[in-house]
Structure formats: structure tokens, C-alpha cells
Short mmCIF file of C-alpha atoms in Angstrom, two decimals:
data_model
loop_
_atom_site.label_atom_id
_atom_site.label_comp_id
_atom_site.label_asym_id
_atom_site.label_seq_id
_atom_site.Cartn_x
_atom_site.Cartn_y
_atom_site.Cartn_z
CA PRO A 1 38.71 74.55 53.58
CA PHE A 2 39.50 76.27 50.30
CA GLU A 3 37.15 74.03 48.34
CA ALA A 4 34.21 75.21 50.47
CA GLN A 5 35.12 78.87 49.83
CA ARG A 6 35.45 78.37 46.04
CA PRO A 7 32.99 75.58 45.09
CA ARG A 8 32.86 76.47 41.36
CA ASP A 9 36.66 76.41 40.99
CA THR A 10 38.83 73.46 40.05
CA ASN A 11 41.28 73.12 42.93
CA LEU A 12 44.36 70.98 42.38
CA THR A 13 46.76 69.72 45.02
CA CYS A 14 49.97 70.13 43.05
CA ALA A 15 52.59 72.64 41.98
CA ALA A 16 53.24 73.96 38.49
CA GLY A 17 56.81 73.97 37.21
CA ALA A 18 59.10 73.64 34.22
CA GLU A 19 59.15 69.82 34.37
CA PRO A 20 56.91 67.15 35.92
CA GLY A 21 58.21 65.72 39.18
CA GLU A 22 58.01 66.51 42.87
CA LEU A 23 59.12 69.37 45.11
CA VAL A 24 59.05 70.43 48.75
CA LEU A 25 56.51 73.12 49.57
CA PHE A 26 57.26 75.15 52.70
CA GLU A 27 54.15 76.60 54.37
CA VAL A 28 53.52 78.89 57.34
CA PRO A 29 50.20 77.60 58.75
CA SER A 30 49.53 80.75 60.78
CA MET A 31 49.80 83.04 57.72
CA ASN A 32 47.37 82.44 54.86
CA GLY A 33 49.22 82.42 51.54
CA TRP A 34 52.72 82.13 52.96
CA ALA A 35 53.95 79.14 50.98
CA THR A 36 57.16 78.87 48.98
CA THR A 37 59.46 76.40 47.28
CA ASP A 38 62.47 78.43 48.37
CA ALA A 39 64.29 76.93 51.38
CA GLY A 40 65.94 80.32 52.02
CA VAL A 41 62.57 82.05 52.39
CA ALA A 42 61.43 79.22 54.69
CA ALA A 43 64.56 79.68 56.80
CA MET A 44 63.85 83.43 57.02
CA HIS A 45 60.30 82.72 58.26
CA ARG A 46 61.66 80.27 60.84
CA ALA A 47 64.20 82.86 62.01
CA GLN A 48 61.31 85.30 62.49
CA GLY A 49 59.67 82.77 64.84
CA TYR A 50 57.09 81.26 62.50
CA GLU A 51 56.36 77.55 62.36
CA VAL A 52 57.14 76.22 58.87
CA THR A 53 55.85 72.88 57.63
CA GLU A 54 57.22 70.88 54.70
CA THR A 55 55.05 68.93 52.27
CA HIS A 56 56.12 66.96 49.21
CA VAL A 57 53.81 67.81 46.30
CA PRO A 58 53.62 66.58 42.71
CA VAL A 59 54.70 69.01 39.99
CA HIS A 60 52.96 69.30 36.62
CA THR A 61 53.68 71.73 33.82
CA LEU A 62 51.16 74.53 33.37
CA ALA A 63 50.67 73.28 29.81
CA ASP A 64 49.62 69.84 31.12
CA ILE A 65 47.30 71.42 33.70
CA CYS A 66 45.69 73.59 31.01
CA ALA A 67 45.30 70.63 28.65
CA GLN A 68 43.42 68.68 31.29
CA HIS A 69 41.41 71.42 32.99
CA ALA A 70 41.20 74.44 30.62
CA PRO A 71 41.21 73.17 27.02
CA GLY A 72 39.23 76.16 25.67
CA ASP A 73 40.01 79.87 25.60
CA ILE A 74 41.85 81.20 28.63
CA HIS A 75 40.80 84.78 29.22
CA PHE A 76 42.83 85.50 32.36
CA LEU A 77 45.95 83.76 33.70
CA LYS A 78 47.53 84.91 36.96
CA ILE A 79 50.84 83.47 38.13
CA ASP A 80 51.54 84.31 41.79
CA VAL A 81 53.70 81.55 43.21
CA GLU A 82 56.03 83.25 45.68
CA GLY A 83 59.27 83.28 43.74
CA PHE A 84 58.65 80.28 41.45
CA GLU A 85 57.19 82.30 38.55
CA ALA A 86 60.05 81.66 36.11
CA GLU A 87 59.68 77.88 36.51
CA VAL A 88 55.92 78.06 35.94
CA LEU A 89 56.40 80.16 32.79
CA LYS A 90 58.93 77.65 31.43
CA GLY A 91 56.30 74.93 31.72
CA MET A 92 53.64 76.75 29.68
CA ASP A 93 53.00 76.16 25.97
CA PHE A 94 52.09 79.62 24.69
CA GLU A 95 51.73 78.32 21.15
CA ARG A 96 48.92 75.97 22.16
CA PHE A 97 47.35 78.10 24.91
CA ARG A 98 46.87 81.81 24.20
CA PRO A 99 45.63 83.57 27.34
CA TRP A 100 44.19 87.01 26.59
CA ILE A 101 45.67 88.56 29.75
CA VAL A 102 48.60 87.26 31.81
CA VAL A 103 49.40 88.69 35.25
CA VAL A 104 52.77 87.69 36.71
CA GLU A 105 53.88 88.57 40.21
CA ALA A 106 57.57 89.43 40.07
CA THR A 107 58.25 90.41 43.67
CA LEU A 108 59.89 88.77 46.64
CA PRO A 109 57.39 86.80 48.76
CA GLY A 110 55.50 89.09 51.14
CA SER A 111 57.00 92.31 49.74
CA ARG A 112 56.93 94.79 46.88
CA GLU A 113 60.66 94.33 46.24
CA GLU A 114 61.48 93.01 42.78
CA SER A 115 62.49 89.35 42.82
CA LYS A 116 65.83 88.45 41.30
CA ARG A 117 65.56 84.78 42.27
CA ALA A 118 65.53 82.20 39.49
CA GLY A 119 65.88 84.94 36.88
CA MET A 120 62.49 86.48 37.63
CA THR A 121 63.31 90.13 37.34
CA THR A 122 60.77 92.34 35.64
CA ARG A 123 62.92 92.52 32.52
CA ASN A 124 63.45 88.74 32.46
CA ALA A 125 59.75 88.02 32.95
CA ILE A 126 58.90 90.29 30.03
CA SER A 127 61.65 88.75 27.90
CA THR A 128 60.58 85.20 28.78
CA LEU A 129 57.01 85.88 27.75
CA GLN A 130 58.03 87.69 24.58
CA GLN A 131 60.30 84.79 23.56
CA ARG A 132 57.68 82.15 24.37
CA VAL A 133 54.77 83.95 22.67
CA VAL A 134 55.64 84.32 19.02
CA GLY A 135 53.59 84.67 15.89
CA ARG A 136 49.96 85.41 16.58
CA GLN A 137 48.87 88.25 18.86
CA ARG A 138 50.59 88.20 22.21
CA PRO A 139 48.57 88.35 25.41
CA ARG A 140 48.41 91.53 27.42
CA VAL A 141 50.86 90.99 30.27
CA PHE A 142 50.82 92.77 33.60
CA LEU A 143 53.63 92.41 36.12
CA GLU A 144 51.98 92.81 39.48
CA HIS A 145 53.37 95.31 42.01
CA HIS A 146 55.52 97.11 39.48
CA ARG A 147 55.36 100.34 37.60
CA HIS A 148 55.56 98.73 34.17
CA ALA A 149 53.53 96.26 32.14
CA VAL A 150 53.77 94.73 28.71
CA LEU A 151 50.94 95.46 26.33
CA ASP A 152 51.00 94.07 22.82
CA GLY A 153 54.68 93.18 23.26
CA LYS A 154 55.78 96.67 24.41
CA ARG A 155 56.84 97.73 27.90
CA GLN A 156 54.64 100.61 29.11
CA PRO A 157 53.99 102.46 32.38
CA LEU A 158 51.41 100.65 34.49
CA GLY A 159 48.97 103.59 34.23
CA ALA A 160 48.85 103.12 30.47
CA ALA A 161 48.35 99.38 30.95
CA HIS A 162 45.35 99.95 33.19
CA GLN A 163 43.83 102.33 30.65
CA HIS A 164 44.15 99.71 27.88
CA ALA A 165 43.12 96.68 29.98
CA GLY A 166 39.51 96.96 28.86
CA ARG A 167 40.28 97.10 25.11
#
């Protein structure tokens, strides 16, 4: 079980999204990490011969999760939710919670191809974060599996982002 592998972590059985509620999570039990909220991706996995299970899970906003479980400084926030990144970002309060570094996966599940689902293109992810994080210093944002990152509100080649990550 995951809890045994990560005993110091807080592990929650829920999804993060734009609004509280419930959603269907599609999982491929034979492939660790193959879970999605996208019925189309689940259908693709089924067509490839994989067993796909469906579980109804509660949804909380990332802001609510942070308020309950991470009320202090957040140094590192990684959002890797197989195509649901835009919904998670919409549910975060970047005025209240100011992560130092944000990593957002913006690729199709199981690939390095840029996701265009739910508005989560690289440009839209950057724009969403820039619009949501106003005023005080913005976090350093890395878009995983891409050649660009946002540092201090400016899009830069990923090599430059890695050089500045330790600043």
C-alpha cells in the first residue's frame, strides 16, 4: 500500500478540482499511475486491452486541501493529474497560498505530447498561473516535459529554468 511506502506523507483519498463534489476516477490496476478522470483516455486504455476500473471519489479544491493539511509555507507544489491540471489550478487560492515552486505537467497521459484537453496547453497553463498569481512575487513555475518554463512571470527555455531553480 502507498501509505506503507510513504509513512511521513499525508495521503488523502480524494481528487482536487475547481469545485467540491464527486467525480469518476478511471484506473488501470496493472499499470501504476495510470489513473484519469477522462472517459476518452479510459476508453483508449480499454481498446488497448487493459482492464479499467471506475471509482467515485470526493473532490475538494486544492485551496481547501492546503488550508487543512498545509497551512504554512509551501515550498514545492507539483500538479500531475493526467489531464485534469486546469481544474486543479482553478481550485487553488494563490493569494492565500504562495508556493515557492510550482511544477505542472501539461502533457497527455502517458506521453510527452502537449495536452490540449480542458484548456491545458503550455501557453494556457502559464497564462492561468500568471492571472491567478498577482501582486506579490510569483512562484517559479516549471511545466514538466516541455522545453519552456515560467520564472518570475517570464517564459524561458527550460535550460535557463534549471539554472535558476536553486536561486
